[in-house]
Coordinates of C-alpha atoms in Angstrom, one line a residue:
X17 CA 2.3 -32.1 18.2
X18 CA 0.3 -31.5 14.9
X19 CA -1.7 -29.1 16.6
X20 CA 1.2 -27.1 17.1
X21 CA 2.7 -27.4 13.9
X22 CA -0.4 -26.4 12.0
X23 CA -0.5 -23.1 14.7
X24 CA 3.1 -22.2 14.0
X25 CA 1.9 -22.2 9.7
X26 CA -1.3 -20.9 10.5
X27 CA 0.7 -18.0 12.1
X28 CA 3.1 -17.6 9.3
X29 CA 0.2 -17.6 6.9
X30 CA -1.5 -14.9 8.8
X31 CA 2.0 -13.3 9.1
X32 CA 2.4 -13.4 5.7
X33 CA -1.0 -12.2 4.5
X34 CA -0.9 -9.1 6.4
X35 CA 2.4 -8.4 4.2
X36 CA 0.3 -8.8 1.4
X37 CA -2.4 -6.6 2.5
X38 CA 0.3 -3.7 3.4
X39 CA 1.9 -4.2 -0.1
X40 CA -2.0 -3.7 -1.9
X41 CA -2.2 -0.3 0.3
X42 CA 1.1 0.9 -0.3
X43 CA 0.9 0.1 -4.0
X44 CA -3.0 1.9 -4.3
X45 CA -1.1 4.9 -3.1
X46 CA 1.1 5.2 -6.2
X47 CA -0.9 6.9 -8.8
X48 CA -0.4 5.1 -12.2
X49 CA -1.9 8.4 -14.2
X50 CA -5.9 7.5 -13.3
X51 CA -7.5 9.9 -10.8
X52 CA -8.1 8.5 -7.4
X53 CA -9.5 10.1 -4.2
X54 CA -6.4 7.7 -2.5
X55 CA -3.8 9.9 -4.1
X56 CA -5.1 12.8 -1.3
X57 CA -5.0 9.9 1.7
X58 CA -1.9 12.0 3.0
X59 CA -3.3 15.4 3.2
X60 CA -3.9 16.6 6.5
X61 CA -5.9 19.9 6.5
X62 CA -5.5 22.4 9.6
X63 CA -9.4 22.2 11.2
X64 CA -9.5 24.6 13.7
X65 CA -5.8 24.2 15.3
X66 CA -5.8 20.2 14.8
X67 CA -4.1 18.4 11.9
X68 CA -7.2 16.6 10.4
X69 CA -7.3 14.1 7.2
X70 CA -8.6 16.0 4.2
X71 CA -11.4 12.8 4.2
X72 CA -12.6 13.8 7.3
X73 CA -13.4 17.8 6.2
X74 CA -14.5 17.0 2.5
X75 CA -16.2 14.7 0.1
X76 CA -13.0 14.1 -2.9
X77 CA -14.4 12.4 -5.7
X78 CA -13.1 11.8 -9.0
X79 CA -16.0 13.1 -11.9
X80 CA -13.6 11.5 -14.7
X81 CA -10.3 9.6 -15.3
X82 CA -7.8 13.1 -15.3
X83 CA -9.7 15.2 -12.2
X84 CA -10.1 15.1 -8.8
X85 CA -12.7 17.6 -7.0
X86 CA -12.6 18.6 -3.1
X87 CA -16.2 19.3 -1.7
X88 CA -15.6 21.0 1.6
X89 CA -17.9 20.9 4.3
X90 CA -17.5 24.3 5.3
X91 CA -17.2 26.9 3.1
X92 CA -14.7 28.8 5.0
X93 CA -12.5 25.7 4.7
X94 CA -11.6 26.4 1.3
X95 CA -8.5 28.3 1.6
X96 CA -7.2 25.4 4.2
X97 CA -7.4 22.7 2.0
X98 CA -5.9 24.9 -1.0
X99 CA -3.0 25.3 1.2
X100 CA -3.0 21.3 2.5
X101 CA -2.8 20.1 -1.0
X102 CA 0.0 22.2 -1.8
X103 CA 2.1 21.9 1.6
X104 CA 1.4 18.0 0.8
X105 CA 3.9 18.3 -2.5
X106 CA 2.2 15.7 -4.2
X107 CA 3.1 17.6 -7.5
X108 CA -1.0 18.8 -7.9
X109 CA -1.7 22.2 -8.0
X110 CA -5.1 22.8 -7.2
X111 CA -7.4 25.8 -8.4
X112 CA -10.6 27.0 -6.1
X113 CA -13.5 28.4 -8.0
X114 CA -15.4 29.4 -4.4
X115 CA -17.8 26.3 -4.1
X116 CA -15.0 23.4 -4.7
X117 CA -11.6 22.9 -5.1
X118 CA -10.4 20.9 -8.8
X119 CA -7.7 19.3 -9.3
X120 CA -6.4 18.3 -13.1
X121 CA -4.1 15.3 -12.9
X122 CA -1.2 15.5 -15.1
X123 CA -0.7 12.6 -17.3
X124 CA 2.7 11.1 -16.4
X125 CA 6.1 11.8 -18.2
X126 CA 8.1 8.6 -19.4
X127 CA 10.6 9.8 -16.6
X128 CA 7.9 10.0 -13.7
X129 CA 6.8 6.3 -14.6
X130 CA 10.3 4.9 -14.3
X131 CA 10.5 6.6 -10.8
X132 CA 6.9 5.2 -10.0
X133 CA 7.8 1.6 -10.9
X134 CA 11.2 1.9 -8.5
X135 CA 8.8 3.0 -6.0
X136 CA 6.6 0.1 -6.7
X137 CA 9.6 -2.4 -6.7
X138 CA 10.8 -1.7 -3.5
X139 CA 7.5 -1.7 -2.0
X140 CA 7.1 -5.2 -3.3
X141 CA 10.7 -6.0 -1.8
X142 CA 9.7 -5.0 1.0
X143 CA 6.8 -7.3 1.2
X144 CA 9.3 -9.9 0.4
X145 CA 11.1 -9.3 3.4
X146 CA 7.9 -9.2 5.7
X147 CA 7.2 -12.7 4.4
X148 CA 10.8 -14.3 4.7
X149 CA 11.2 -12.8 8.5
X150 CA 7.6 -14.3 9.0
X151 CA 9.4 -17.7 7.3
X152 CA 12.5 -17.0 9.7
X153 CA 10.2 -16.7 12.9
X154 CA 8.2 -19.8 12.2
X155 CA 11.0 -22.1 11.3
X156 CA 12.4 -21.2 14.7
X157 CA 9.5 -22.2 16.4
X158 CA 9.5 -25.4 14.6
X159 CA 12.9 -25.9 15.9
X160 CA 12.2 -24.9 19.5
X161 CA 9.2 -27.6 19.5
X162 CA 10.1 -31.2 20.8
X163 CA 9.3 -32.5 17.7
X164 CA 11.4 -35.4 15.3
X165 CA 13.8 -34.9 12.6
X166 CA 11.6 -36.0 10.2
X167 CA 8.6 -33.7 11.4
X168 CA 10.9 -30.8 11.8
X169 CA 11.8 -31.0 8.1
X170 CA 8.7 -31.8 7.2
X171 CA 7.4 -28.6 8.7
X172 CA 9.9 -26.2 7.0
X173 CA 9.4 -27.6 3.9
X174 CA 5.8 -26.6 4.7
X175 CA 7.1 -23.3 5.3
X176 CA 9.3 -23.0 2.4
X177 CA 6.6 -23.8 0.1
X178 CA 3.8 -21.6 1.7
X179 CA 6.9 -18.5 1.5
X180 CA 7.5 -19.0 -2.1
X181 CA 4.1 -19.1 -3.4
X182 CA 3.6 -15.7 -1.0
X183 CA 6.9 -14.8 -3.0
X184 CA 5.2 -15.5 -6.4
X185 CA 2.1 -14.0 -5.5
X186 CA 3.8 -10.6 -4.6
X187 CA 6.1 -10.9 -8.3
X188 CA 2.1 -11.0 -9.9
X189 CA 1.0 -7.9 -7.8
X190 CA 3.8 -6.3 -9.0
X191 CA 3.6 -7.0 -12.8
X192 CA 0.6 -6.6 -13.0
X193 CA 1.1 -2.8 -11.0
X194 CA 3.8 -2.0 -13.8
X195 CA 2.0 -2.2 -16.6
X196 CA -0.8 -0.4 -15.4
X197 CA 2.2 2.1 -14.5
X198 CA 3.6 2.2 -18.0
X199 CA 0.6 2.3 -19.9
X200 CA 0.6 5.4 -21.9

């Protein structure tokens, strides 16, 4: 009976971890004024007929913290990628000097990092509801269990405590995600 207790929280843990990992990706993608070769992760590129992540055509690298440069493989891919990053309305424009395409990273307006921190918010709720279905799912495994009263409590205190330290982890992310959002 313990064994399946412990595999129902073990499950919610896992559950609950993989919301945390999904909130760390989502939140890399929002771009808190700081070049990053992640900001291009959604730019597919038109190779030969097939839509084709830009990583997978060129090297992006960032030589400093306010530009991004595009190293295709193929020469002839140049015009492509141009095109990728601007179908891709990611607010860049990008400038092609025949070997590589550069991209100058604004800095953000005050407005922009208000809209970036909603973003980021609602990611984070969204983490929070990954981890209270994965709290809903286990305590209704603990309940379908033939288990006592006192055991069955037990357990979703267990899982109460395991969801709100998940909770408070996900507030920290987050705080710590806005400031580096707001800083100027």
């Amino acid at each position: 009976m313990d064994e399946e207790i412990k595999f129902i929280l073990d499950t919610a843990k896992e559950s609950m971890d993989n919301s945390i990992s999904h909130l760390d990706k989502s939140l890399s993608k929002i771009r808190a004024g700081k070049a990053s070769p992640v900001m291009l992760s959604t730019v597919k590129v038109d190779y030969y007929g097939s839509p084709t992540p830009l990583g997978q055509v060129a090297n992006v690298n960032t030589p400093d913290a306010r530009t991004i440069t595009v190293q295709p493989w193929e020469k002839n891919m140049l015009q492509e990628i141009e095109k990728a990053i601007m179908v891709a309305n990611l607010g860049f424009n990008p400038m092609n000097n025949g070997e590589s395409i550069i991209i100058n990273v604004p800095p953000l307006t005050e407005e922009r990092r208000i809209e970036l921190t909603k973003q980021a918010k609602s990611e984070a709720e969204d983490a929070k509801v990954g981890i209270r279905n994965a709290r809903q799912d286990a305590n209704k495994e603990i309940r379908n269990i033939d288990i006592s009263e006192d055991l069955q409590k037990n357990a979703e205190s267990d899982i109460q405590d395991l969801t709100n330290s998940y909770i408070k982890r996900i507030d920290a992310v987050l705080v710590v995600k806005e400031a580096e959002i707001m800083k100027v």
